[in-house]
Amino acid sequence: MTVSDVRIDPDAERAVERTPRPAALLGLIARYPLGAAGAFVVLVMIFAAVFAEAIAPYDPEDNAFEYMFTPPGAQFWLGTDDFGRDILSRIIHGARTALFVGFVAAVIGATGGLVLGVASAYFGGWFDLIIQRVMDVFMAFPLIILALAVVAVLGPGIDKVIIAITIPFIPQCARVVRSSALAIREMPYVDAARACGFSHARIILRHMVPNVMAPYLIMITAFVGQAILLEAVLAFLGLGVQEPTAAWGLMLKSGAEEYAESAPWIPIFPGLAISLAVFGFNLFGDALRDALDPKLRAQ
Amino acid sequence: MYNYIIKRLILTIPTLFGAAVLVFVLMRLVPGDVCEVRMAGFGTFADPEAIEICRENLGLNDPVLVQFGQVMWGYLTLDLGVSMWTGQPIVDEIGLRFQLSLEIAILATLVAILIAIPLGTISAIKQDTWIDYVVRAFSIAGIAMPSFWLGIMIILGLLITTQALFGTPWMPPIVYVSPFEDPLGNLAQVFWPAVATGYRYSAVATRMTRSTLLEVLREDYVRTARAKGLLEKIIINRHALKNAMLPVVTIFGIEFAFLIGGLVVTEQVFNLNGLGKLFVESVLTLDFTMTQQLVMLVVVIFVFMNFLVDLLYAWLDPRIRYG
């Protein structure tokens, strides 16, 4: 038999090179069971947000005073609130508000931090010193106090809430990214790029930024959870999204304290939705960190 | 060492100054002021002249730079001024509430330490077993739950269980009682808010304890200790935990600072008259002076705690020397 007689089945070769998708997925789930659970929660939430109109049994903003304070049952699975609105429908539509605020704030905040952090590490010297001192000032404020102050300046509304949540994220991410970028700046390939005469922008964007993607992605998933929580807190204080929009924090504000005793389903379910969502994003983010940071991997 | 302390203290000045400028500017950007809120806040007709007189009295018509200079001069002469809303000296207003906030912050930190260090240690020792998963899920749940919601659930739980056990529902007392007059009554009041916030703050520390302990347990000296047959208990307690505590101490230090002014919503839920509630009120009434001083108080505590944590580092880890 000569070499030319050996036939290689192209499909077989591919099968050897790559584990089939379902098996690889099962392997990931086995290695990161908590992360998989988190990813599942996140996917369910995204699904609910995208198909809210199709899934939700009722209109979330439709007042039905004849059904006020109906306890959970066959007609309203999670009961109704003080306006007779279906709580389940409001939670499903609330996922959209939460995800929108969460993702937009997290991506803008983390990206702003990424650019500032990498630039700060790359240029060093005076630039670094000034940027870091400014970040110090912002970091010295509790998250909620900074967000409250920004909302007080801008006024309520979903876009202002996003800005208020984004601003405290920038220094947090910049700090983390800078520490990773400092190590990368000393790498020979950055020297090589500089020796080639590439522009600062090119070195930062093409050579440094891709290498700090791991902390950046981890920060984003952590921020989405934090943003959902902060949005709920602002809404609870009456400074966030306004009625009648379906938003989880707002549902707690209108129902939490007065009805905690007489109609406990009004505060319980939106709070559970917030907790579950943030829980999911944090589990997912943790698994992502473990997977991307070899130092923490089990031996 | 002394040089280091002095250098660090000098370096805090730009941070504090920056924070003072930031709050001052933020507050001046808010449309409206305390006089408008007071006189026309509820949609009633307000005499523009009265508003003008009010502004004149509070110095709101002075040029912004003059107002800023007054704030700065106040810091230099340790005079925090009077609240624009109540007219009372700010020192008194803050003093009234500081004790309560400090008490809850200390108790919550204790709760957090008691939860975080044992759980984090167990979780690291039993890495990737079901115990680890349960502990991690428990601690992440702490971050995930909005603390105000947890507070509501605690109150609800207390009401239901006391109703079932004693026949009458019981709620934590609402009027503040000093721990020096009635220690038990005081504890009944601050215990549950401390649990609600302590649980939340334990989450980050638990995760930090776990991950640093995991790193330390892979060090050579731990392997040496194991090789010479030391008991695992001694290895963990004396060799590993001590070295894993550095980042955990940082977390507790920073969180303690935020606990003092950051309990905005928890205080709202438990109806406690603390600094967080005062902060929300002063923001809503556009009480510029009060907001300025409250934020500065939190920032000063934060900067000071950071400083203290750095000094603690040298004490915990003899390898660290500040020159």
XYZ file of N, CA and C in Angstrom, chain A residues 161-258:
294
model
N -30.405 58.093 34.089
C -30.034 57.018 35.010
C -28.817 56.278 34.472
N -28.812 56.034 33.157
C -27.675 55.322 32.564
C -26.391 56.133 32.757
N -26.467 57.439 32.526
C -25.267 58.272 32.716
C -24.814 58.204 34.176
N -25.789 58.326 35.088
C -25.449 58.327 36.514
C -24.773 57.024 36.920
N -25.185 55.918 36.300
C -24.598 54.629 36.664
C -23.245 54.449 35.978
N -23.126 54.985 34.762
C -21.897 54.786 33.988
C -20.705 55.503 34.628
N -20.926 56.721 35.098
C -19.800 57.533 35.587
C -18.988 56.836 36.684
N -19.630 56.258 37.708
C -18.795 55.591 38.719
C -18.067 54.351 38.194
N -18.553 53.756 37.090
C -17.903 52.545 36.567
C -16.546 52.849 35.931
N -16.454 54.025 35.304
C -15.243 54.331 34.519
C -13.974 54.218 35.370
N -13.895 54.906 36.539
C -12.652 54.791 37.309
C -12.388 53.372 37.804
N -13.450 52.641 38.146
C -13.246 51.267 38.627
C -12.550 50.424 37.572
N -13.054 50.510 36.335
C -12.491 49.701 35.264
C -11.105 50.219 34.904
N -10.939 51.541 34.896
C -9.645 52.121 34.526
C -8.555 51.617 35.473
N -8.885 51.543 36.754
C -7.907 51.096 37.740
C -7.450 49.659 37.451
N -8.416 48.785 37.209
C -8.096 47.373 36.970
C -7.319 47.203 35.666
N -7.820 47.867 34.610
C -7.180 47.723 33.304
C -5.760 48.290 33.340
N -5.576 49.399 34.050
C -4.254 50.019 34.105
C -3.228 49.056 34.690
N -3.628 48.331 35.750
C -2.639 47.452 36.371
C -2.229 46.316 35.427
N -3.173 45.835 34.610
C -2.795 44.816 33.625
C -1.948 45.435 32.522
N -2.330 46.648 32.117
C -1.650 47.287 30.986
C -0.218 47.664 31.350
N 0.025 47.951 32.621
C 1.381 48.305 33.053
C 2.349 47.171 32.751
N 1.888 45.932 32.985
C 2.741 44.779 32.729
C 2.970 44.615 31.223
N 1.902 44.890 30.443
C 2.008 44.699 28.994
C 2.929 45.735 28.362
N 2.951 46.930 28.952
C 3.794 47.982 28.384
C 5.262 47.563 28.346
N 5.656 46.702 29.294
C 7.057 46.286 29.376
C 7.384 45.133 28.428
N 6.372 44.633 27.710
C 6.590 43.489 26.819
C 7.439 43.901 25.621
N 8.309 42.967 25.153
C 9.177 43.286 24.006
C 8.385 43.705 22.768
N 7.189 43.126 22.575
C 6.488 43.456 21.333
C 6.008 44.900 21.307
N 5.805 45.479 22.506
C 5.427 46.889 22.520
C 6.640 47.742 22.146
N 7.802 47.353 22.674
C 9.043 48.026 22.290
C 9.255 47.917 20.782
N 9.011 46.689 20.282
C 9.204 46.458 18.855
C 8.296 47.361 18.040
N 7.032 47.465 18.488
C 6.075 48.301 17.764
C 6.535 49.760 17.784
N 7.088 50.165 18.925
C 7.546 51.544 19.037
C 8.749 51.760 18.103
N 9.632 50.740 18.072
C 10.816 50.848 17.225
C 10.432 50.924 15.752
N 9.306 50.298 15.405
C 8.828 50.349 14.024
C 8.258 51.724 13.677
N 8.117 52.544 14.693
C 7.613 53.885 14.442
C 6.107 53.980 14.333
N 5.390 53.009 14.903
C 3.934 53.084 14.863
C 3.436 54.231 15.745
N 2.267 54.748 15.404
C 1.718 55.856 16.195
C 1.254 55.334 17.550
N 1.137 56.276 18.518
C 0.653 55.893 19.850
C -0.704 55.211 19.760
N -1.590 55.807 18.959
C -2.942 55.277 18.856
C -2.906 53.835 18.366
N -2.043 53.577 17.362
C -1.989 52.228 16.806
C -1.462 51.241 17.851
N -0.407 51.644 18.581
C 0.151 50.733 19.589
C -0.895 50.445 20.663
N -1.595 51.502 21.100
C -2.592 51.306 22.167
C -3.716 50.403 21.679
N -4.252 50.724 20.477
C -5.451 50.004 20.034
C -5.139 48.605 19.502
N -4.024 48.458 18.772
C -3.756 47.175 18.123
C -2.913 46.238 18.982
N -2.069 46.799 19.833
C -1.148 45.931 20.566
C -1.493 45.779 22.036
N -1.969 46.844 22.654
C -2.221 46.747 24.095
C -3.654 46.359 24.427
N -4.616 47.044 23.782
C -6.021 46.782 24.116
C -6.407 45.295 23.978
N -6.013 44.620 22.884
C -6.424 43.204 22.780
C -5.889 42.355 23.933
N -4.771 42.770 24.529
C -4.186 41.960 25.591
C -4.764 42.243 26.970
N -5.615 43.251 27.081
C -6.288 43.454 28.366
C -7.769 43.130 28.236
N -8.122 42.346 27.209
C -9.523 41.990 27.001
C -10.090 41.159 28.154
N -9.238 40.320 28.774
C -9.761 39.455 29.838
C -10.315 40.268 31.010
N -9.526 41.172 31.612
C -10.108 41.968 32.695
C -11.283 42.824 32.220
N -11.219 43.288 30.964
C -12.290 44.128 30.429
C -13.609 43.355 30.381
N -13.553 42.123 29.861
C -14.780 41.314 29.772
C -15.316 40.981 31.161
N -14.391 40.687 32.080
C -14.831 40.359 33.439
C -15.512 41.567 34.072
N -14.922 42.751 33.844
C -15.524 43.957 34.408
C -16.920 44.171 33.829
N -17.082 43.935 32.515
C -18.402 44.162 31.898
C -19.465 43.292 32.566
N -19.176 41.988 32.732
C -20.223 41.134 33.320
C -20.510 41.562 34.755
N -19.445 41.963 35.490
C -19.694 42.414 36.862
C -20.518 43.690 36.858
N -20.231 44.583 35.902
C -20.928 45.868 35.843
C -22.407 45.696 35.510
N -22.744 44.735 34.627
C -24.158 44.574 34.256
C -24.962 44.287 35.525
N -24.451 43.362 36.363
C -25.131 43.058 37.610
C -25.249 44.285 38.501
N -24.118 44.984 38.666
C -24.132 46.174 39.525
C -25.090 47.235 39.000
N -25.113 47.392 37.664
C -25.965 48.414 37.066
C -27.438 48.092 37.305
N -27.795 46.806 37.203
C -29.188 46.411 37.436
C -29.570 46.752 38.878
N -28.655 46.459 39.810
C -28.908 46.771 41.218
C -29.038 48.277 41.443
N -28.090 49.035 40.878
C -28.103 50.488 41.081
C -29.359 51.111 40.499
N -29.752 50.593 39.340
C -30.955 51.124 38.695
C -32.154 50.888 39.615
N -32.177 49.689 40.231
C -33.273 49.370 41.143
C -33.249 50.304 42.344
N -32.053 50.564 42.881
C -31.954 51.430 44.049
C -32.431 52.842 43.716
N -31.986 53.355 42.556
C -32.385 54.706 42.166
C -33.897 54.771 41.967
N -34.450 53.745 41.327
C -35.899 53.722 41.114
C -36.618 53.657 42.452
N -36.059 52.873 43.369
C -36.676 52.724 44.691
C -36.704 54.059 45.419
N -35.670 54.872 45.216
C -35.621 56.177 45.873
C -36.430 57.223 45.100
N -37.036 56.786 43.991
C -37.868 57.710 43.228
C -37.069 58.559 42.258
N -35.789 58.198 42.036
C -34.949 59.026 41.173
C -34.638 58.342 39.856
N -35.220 57.167 39.621
C -34.850 56.438 38.411
C -35.920 56.526 37.354
N -36.189 55.383 36.745
C -37.228 55.268 35.738
C -38.560 55.649 36.396
N -39.431 56.321 35.634
C -40.684 56.784 36.221
C -41.863 55.897 35.800
N -42.905 55.897 36.620
C -44.140 55.182 36.282
C -44.667 55.689 34.952
N -45.392 54.896 34.175
C -45.811 53.523 34.456
C -44.871 52.477 33.857
N -43.666 52.875 33.439
C -42.731 51.909 32.840
C -42.558 50.708 33.755
N -42.468 49.528 33.140
C -42.238 48.332 33.930
C -40.752 48.239 34.258
N -40.405 48.470 35.522
C -39.011 48.326 35.950
C -39.038 47.746 37.350
N -38.088 46.841 37.615
C -38.157 46.076 38.856
C -38.052 46.948 40.109
N -37.108 47.887 40.082
C -36.923 48.742 41.260
C -38.175 49.562 41.535
N -38.781 50.028 40.457
C -39.987 50.844 40.576
C -41.141 50.024 41.170
N -41.212 48.748 40.793
C -42.269 47.877 41.325
C -42.101 47.735 42.834
N -40.819 47.723 43.280
C -40.564 47.618 44.717
C -40.925 48.917 45.412
N -40.643 50.024 44.730
C -40.903 51.312 45.351
C -42.391 51.484 45.625
N -43.191 51.179 44.578
C -44.618 51.453 44.734
C -45.282 50.451 45.669
N -44.674 49.248 45.811
C -45.397 48.247 46.586
C -44.697 47.788 47.838
N -43.416 48.153 47.968
C -42.621 47.459 48.965
C -43.110 47.639 50.385
N -43.129 48.885 50.842
C -43.323 49.037 52.275
C -44.785 48.966 52.703
N -45.624 49.680 51.949
C -47.019 49.720 52.391
C -47.677 48.346 52.388
